[in-house]
Tab-separated table of C-alpha atoms and ligand atoms in Angstrom:
chain	number	residue	atom	x	y	z
A	1	MET	CA	-12.822	-3.415	-18.454
A	2	GLU	CA	-10.708	-1.439	-15.676
A	3	ILE	CA	-8.099	-3.393	-13.335
A	4	TYR	CA	-10.319	-2.491	-10.238
A	5	GLU	CA	-13.467	-3.857	-11.844
A	6	GLN	CA	-12.014	-6.987	-12.702
A	7	ILE	CA	-10.478	-7.431	-9.547
A	8	LEU	CA	-13.765	-6.994	-7.658
A	9	ARG	CA	-15.134	-9.779	-9.927
A	10	ASP	CA	-12.196	-11.832	-9.350
A	11	PHE	CA	-12.413	-11.763	-5.500
A	12	GLY	CA	-16.006	-11.202	-5.123
A	13	PHE	CA	-15.274	-7.710	-3.426
A	14	SER	CA	-17.801	-4.959	-3.303
A	15	ARG	CA	-17.118	-1.414	-4.586
A	16	GLU	CA	-20.184	-0.147	-2.463
A	17	GLU	CA	-18.267	-1.308	0.781
A	18	ASP	CA	-15.015	-0.363	-0.375
A	19	GLU	CA	-16.516	3.178	-0.787
A	20	ARG	CA	-18.395	2.653	2.521
A	21	ALA	CA	-14.637	2.184	3.871
A	22	ALA	CA	-13.008	5.021	2.133
A	23	ARG	CA	-15.858	7.565	3.580
A	24	LEU	CA	-15.647	5.829	7.091
A	25	MET	CA	-11.964	6.754	6.874
A	26	LYS	CA	-12.684	10.327	5.970
A	27	GLU	CA	-15.030	10.657	8.811
A	28	LEU	CA	-12.563	9.354	11.432
A	29	ALA	CA	-9.719	11.236	10.821
A	30	GLY	CA	-11.349	14.696	9.257
A	31	ASP	CA	-8.429	17.389	9.039
A	32	ARG	CA	-5.710	14.764	10.046
A	33	LEU	CA	-5.558	13.589	6.575
A	34	LEU	CA	-2.375	14.734	4.819
A	35	GLU	CA	-2.187	16.142	1.598
A	36	SER	CA	-0.344	14.000	-0.874
A	37	SER	CA	2.081	16.645	-1.487
A	38	VAL	CA	4.072	15.235	1.278
A	39	LEU	CA	5.379	12.448	-0.837
A	40	GLU	CA	6.457	14.729	-3.409
A	41	PHE	CA	10.225	14.735	-1.784
A	42	ILE	CA	10.347	11.393	-3.640
A	43	ARG	CA	10.996	13.122	-7.225
A	44	GLY	CA	14.090	12.209	-8.934
A	45	LYS	CA	15.321	9.812	-5.919
A	46	SER	CA	16.037	6.198	-6.009
A	47	VAL	CA	13.334	4.037	-4.126
A	48	ALA	CA	13.353	0.653	-2.670
A	49	VAL	CA	10.082	-1.029	-2.243
A	50	ILE	CA	10.106	-3.652	0.811
A	51	GLY	CA	7.789	-6.572	0.192
A	52	GLY	CA	6.648	-9.495	2.267
A	53	ALA	CA	9.226	-11.684	1.306
A	54	TYR	CA	12.064	-9.686	2.474
A	55	GLU	CA	15.106	-11.271	4.024
A	56	GLY	CA	17.285	-8.572	4.893
A	57	GLU	CA	19.476	-7.806	1.821
A	58	SER	CA	21.428	-4.356	2.174
A	59	ILE	CA	19.408	-1.418	0.627
A	60	ARG	CA	21.269	1.407	-1.502
A	61	GLU	CA	18.380	3.448	-2.396
A	62	GLU	CA	17.907	7.017	-1.444
A	63	VAL	CA	14.097	6.326	-0.363
A	64	VAL	CA	12.755	3.275	1.387
A	65	ILE	CA	9.048	2.419	1.297
A	66	THR	CA	7.861	-0.597	3.430
A	67	ALA	CA	4.647	-2.519	2.436
A	68	GLY	CA	2.348	-4.073	4.841
A	69	LYS	CA	3.675	-6.816	7.277
A	70	ALA	CA	7.306	-6.424	5.677
A	71	VAL	CA	7.881	-3.513	7.847
A	72	ASN	CA	8.080	-6.181	10.713
A	73	LYS	CA	11.289	-7.504	9.154
A	74	VAL	CA	13.282	-4.573	8.920
A	75	ASN	CA	15.449	-2.870	11.315
A	76	PHE	CA	15.237	0.495	10.696
A	77	VAL	CA	12.514	3.301	10.228
A	78	PRO	CA	11.239	3.541	6.523
A	79	HIS	CA	10.685	7.111	5.298
A	80	ILE	CA	7.146	5.828	3.888
A	81	HIS	CA	5.110	2.787	4.970
A	82	VAL	CA	1.679	1.560	3.104
A	83	THR	CA	-0.461	-0.826	4.111
A	84	ASP	CA	-3.992	-1.748	4.819
A	85	MET	CA	-3.364	-2.138	8.309
A	86	GLU	CA	-2.931	-5.678	9.159
A	87	GLU	CA	-0.126	-4.772	11.168
A	88	ASP	CA	-0.605	-3.895	15.175
A	89	GLU	CA	-1.484	-0.546	15.551
A	90	LYS	CA	1.247	0.167	18.029
A	91	ILE	CA	3.778	-0.592	15.761
A	92	LEU	CA	1.911	2.236	13.000
A	93	ALA	CA	1.921	4.867	15.955
A	94	SER	CA	5.389	4.147	16.619
A	95	LEU	CA	6.531	4.249	12.872
A	96	GLU	CA	4.827	7.893	12.659
A	97	GLU	CA	6.197	9.023	15.918
A	98	ARG	CA	9.750	8.280	14.699
A	99	GLY	CA	8.888	10.220	11.533
A	100	CYS	CA	7.627	7.819	9.085
A	101	ILE	CA	5.013	8.902	6.900
A	102	LEU	CA	2.037	6.367	7.349
A	103	VAL	CA	0.163	5.705	3.947
A	104	LEU	CA	-3.235	3.937	5.041
A	105	HIS	CA	-5.585	2.308	2.692
A	106	ALA	CA	-9.474	1.529	3.300
A	107	HIS	CA	-11.247	-1.400	1.363
A	108	GLY	CA	-14.513	-2.793	2.353
A	109	ASP	CA	-12.388	-5.945	4.373
A	110	ASN	CA	-10.497	-3.833	6.810
A	111	VAL	CA	-13.098	-1.451	8.467
A	112	GLU	CA	-12.581	-3.021	11.793
A	113	ARG	CA	-8.922	-2.236	11.154
A	114	ILE	CA	-9.502	1.358	10.368
A	115	LYS	CA	-11.989	2.151	13.310
A	116	ARG	CA	-8.949	0.539	15.537
A	117	VAL	CA	-5.937	2.266	13.920
A	118	VAL	CA	-6.798	5.765	12.864
A	119	PRO	CA	-7.587	7.079	16.439
A	120	VAL	CA	-4.302	6.081	17.541
A	121	VAL	CA	-2.567	7.818	14.816
A	122	GLN	CA	-2.025	11.424	14.638
A	123	ARG	CA	-1.612	12.516	10.495
A	124	PHE	CA	-1.489	9.737	7.553
A	125	VAL	CA	-2.458	9.824	4.148
A	126	GLY	CA	-5.761	7.869	3.165
A	127	THR	CA	-5.936	5.870	0.126
A	128	THR	CA	-8.796	3.891	-1.551
A	129	GLN	CA	-8.998	1.632	-4.722
A	130	SER	CA	-12.428	3.344	-5.745
A	131	THR	CA	-12.922	6.385	-6.605
A	132	PRO	CA	-10.743	9.178	-5.018
A	133	PHE	CA	-12.035	12.158	-3.167
A	134	ASP	CA	-11.292	14.811	-0.555
A	135	ARG	CA	-7.952	14.005	0.326
A	136	ILE	CA	-8.763	10.190	0.062
A	137	TYR	CA	-6.074	9.261	-3.001
A	138	ASN	CA	-6.041	6.509	-5.413
A	139	PHE	CA	-2.463	6.307	-6.786
A	140	GLY	CA	-3.432	2.705	-8.399
A	141	GLY	CA	-2.373	-0.929	-7.472
A	142	PHE	CA	-3.921	-3.440	-5.369
A	143	THR	CA	-2.110	-5.095	-2.663
A	144	ASP	CA	0.293	-3.050	-0.451
A	145	GLY	CA	3.512	-3.873	-2.410
A	146	ASP	CA	2.453	-2.856	-5.774
A	147	ARG	CA	0.398	0.084	-4.131
A	148	ALA	CA	3.632	1.357	-2.604
A	149	ALA	CA	5.502	0.971	-6.014
A	150	LEU	CA	3.002	2.859	-7.884
A	151	LEU	CA	3.058	5.724	-5.503
A	152	ALA	CA	6.964	5.836	-5.852
A	153	LYS	CA	6.404	5.780	-9.672
A	154	LYS	CA	3.438	8.484	-9.683
A	155	PHE	CA	5.669	10.762	-7.661
A	156	GLY	CA	8.499	10.895	-10.134
A	157	ALA	CA	10.938	8.208	-8.477
A	158	ARG	CA	14.100	7.988	-10.539
A	159	ARG	CA	14.240	4.448	-10.087
A	160	ILE	CA	12.362	1.580	-8.299
A	161	ARG	CA	13.870	-1.725	-7.215
A	162	LEU	CA	11.568	-4.107	-5.375
A	163	TYR	CA	12.919	-6.153	-2.485
A	164	GLY	CA	11.241	-9.290	-1.028
A	165	PHE	CA	8.674	-9.524	-4.087
A	166	ASP	CA	8.276	-13.634	-4.495
A	167	PHE	CA	4.822	-13.930	-6.615
A	168	GLU	CA	4.684	-17.547	-6.299
A	169	LYS	CA	5.072	-17.811	-2.252
A	170	ALA	CA	1.964	-17.705	-0.354
A	171	ASP	CA	0.830	-19.974	1.908
A	172	ASN	CA	-2.872	-19.730	1.066
A	173	PRO	CA	-4.710	-19.846	-2.398
A	174	VAL	CA	-6.175	-16.239	-2.023
A	175	LYS	CA	-2.776	-14.790	-0.888
A	176	LEU	CA	-1.398	-16.279	-4.253
A	177	LYS	CA	-4.251	-14.753	-5.870
A	178	LYS	CA	-3.317	-11.621	-4.999
A	179	LEU	CA	0.432	-11.675	-5.761
A	180	LYS	CA	-0.898	-12.889	-9.231
A	181	TRP	CA	-2.718	-9.531	-9.564
A	182	ALA	CA	0.195	-7.672	-7.933
A	183	LYS	CA	2.748	-9.262	-10.536
A	184	PHE	CA	0.259	-8.401	-13.348
A	185	ILE	CA	-0.260	-4.435	-11.988
A	186	LEU	CA	3.560	-3.889	-11.763
A	187	GLU	CA	4.387	-5.547	-15.317
A	188	ARG	CA	1.644	-3.249	-16.846
A	189	GLU	CA	3.377	-0.366	-15.198
A	190	GLY	CA	6.442	-1.160	-16.522
A	191	ILE	CA	8.174	-1.397	-12.897
A	192	ILE	CA	8.975	-5.472	-13.324
A	193	TRP	CA	9.050	-6.847	-16.562
A	194	GLY	CA	9.911	-10.463	-18.333
A	195	PRO	CA	10.523	-13.366	-16.338
A	196	VAL	CA	11.013	-11.676	-13.250
A	197	GLY	CA	9.434	-13.003	-9.762
B	201	ATP	N1	5.645	-14.106	-1.245
B	201	ATP	C1	5.061	-12.777	-0.599
B	201	ATP	N2	4.358	-12.796	0.330
B	201	ATP	C2	3.852	-11.754	0.697
B	201	ATP	N3	4.151	-10.510	0.166
B	201	ATP	C3	4.324	-10.378	-0.974
B	201	ATP	C4	5.394	-11.463	-1.531
B	201	ATP	N4	5.620	-10.870	-2.533
B	201	ATP	C5	5.585	-9.766	-2.793
B	201	ATP	N5	4.682	-9.024	-1.619
B	201	ATP	C6	4.392	-7.845	-1.640
B	201	ATP	O1	4.591	-7.526	-0.507
B	201	ATP	C7	3.545	-6.800	0.464
B	201	ATP	C8	3.580	-6.682	1.658
B	201	ATP	O2	3.502	-8.044	2.243
B	201	ATP	P1	2.858	-8.805	3.244
B	201	ATP	O3	3.168	-10.136	3.619
B	201	ATP	O4	2.908	-8.085	4.383
B	201	ATP	O5	1.273	-8.726	2.880
B	201	ATP	P2	0.134	-8.146	3.458
B	201	ATP	O6	0.245	-7.371	4.574
B	201	ATP	O7	-0.674	-9.512	3.610
B	201	ATP	O8	-0.085	-7.733	2.076
B	201	ATP	P3	-1.693	-7.198	1.627
B	201	ATP	O9	-2.786	-6.770	2.597
B	201	ATP	O10	-1.582	-6.204	0.708
B	201	ATP	O11	-2.093	-8.561	0.889
B	201	ATP	C9	2.390	-7.563	-0.407
B	201	ATP	O12	1.239	-6.547	-0.400
B	201	ATP	C10	2.656	-7.632	-1.549
B	201	ATP	O13	2.582	-6.798	-2.530
B	202	PH2	N1	-12.130	-5.389	-0.504
B	202	PH2	C1	-10.922	-5.516	-0.415
B	202	PH2	N2	-10.195	-4.982	-1.080
B	202	PH2	C2	-8.511	-5.527	-0.829
B	202	PH2	C3	-8.324	-6.686	-0.284
B	202	PH2	C4	-9.647	-7.334	0.333
B	202	PH2	O1	-9.242	-8.382	1.034
B	202	PH2	N3	-10.814	-6.917	0.181
B	202	PH2	N4	-7.244	-7.071	0.154
B	202	PH2	C5	-6.137	-6.141	-0.416
B	202	PH2	C6	-4.523	-6.889	-0.113
B	202	PH2	O2	-4.623	-7.767	0.420
B	202	PH2	C7	-6.450	-5.126	-1.164
B	202	PH2	N5	-7.647	-4.578	-1.421
């Protein structure tokens, strides 16, 4: 069984609702959806991916990708921000204005966020965790952090370093279960290995 199907079962998510959310994102964004080629600049670069447990460690990589609410913990504009839009839409609009490429993820449980965020941003890369279509992409992964790392891998990062990834640190059981999947996916992709995290 593919990982996505295992995740659907594990959490009781619905593929149909994920797909409906992705179609809604497409409808609301239309030709404001960016081609994935805007991410090609990653090729050959060292990439830092910043996760939710980030505590200000210094970053030396050429490209910085923030994941989800981790963006609230950095004091600079990342090159790319990958999110299922739990952050305030004003933050997302402001990041875009300041040159950050937004990678916005549609899933069955963030339909209200799609309706709220898509109208207030200009252009963005849209993603789904189900079947991709028509400029709604699936670069792999599940949580914001592992999706960000898989995106870096897909676009040919020379090296990927994770900051703020602590797979044991969560304030509720669902979050902990999500982090377990993130770890599993990152290990399977060879982005982390052994007893890391
Ligand atoms: N201890 C941690 N707490 C939160 N996130 C973590 C942690 N360790 C790694 N991460 C990664 O950092 C990402 C961004 O963290 P954040 O706290 O914003 O989570 P989130 O917005 O709830 O993410 P998601 O919606 O993907 O669950 C997560 O998606 C996860 O992949
Ligand atoms: N349907 C659905 N998909 C997801 C969800 C979620 O809560 N529901 N959460 C995610 C990362 O937090 C990623 N994908």
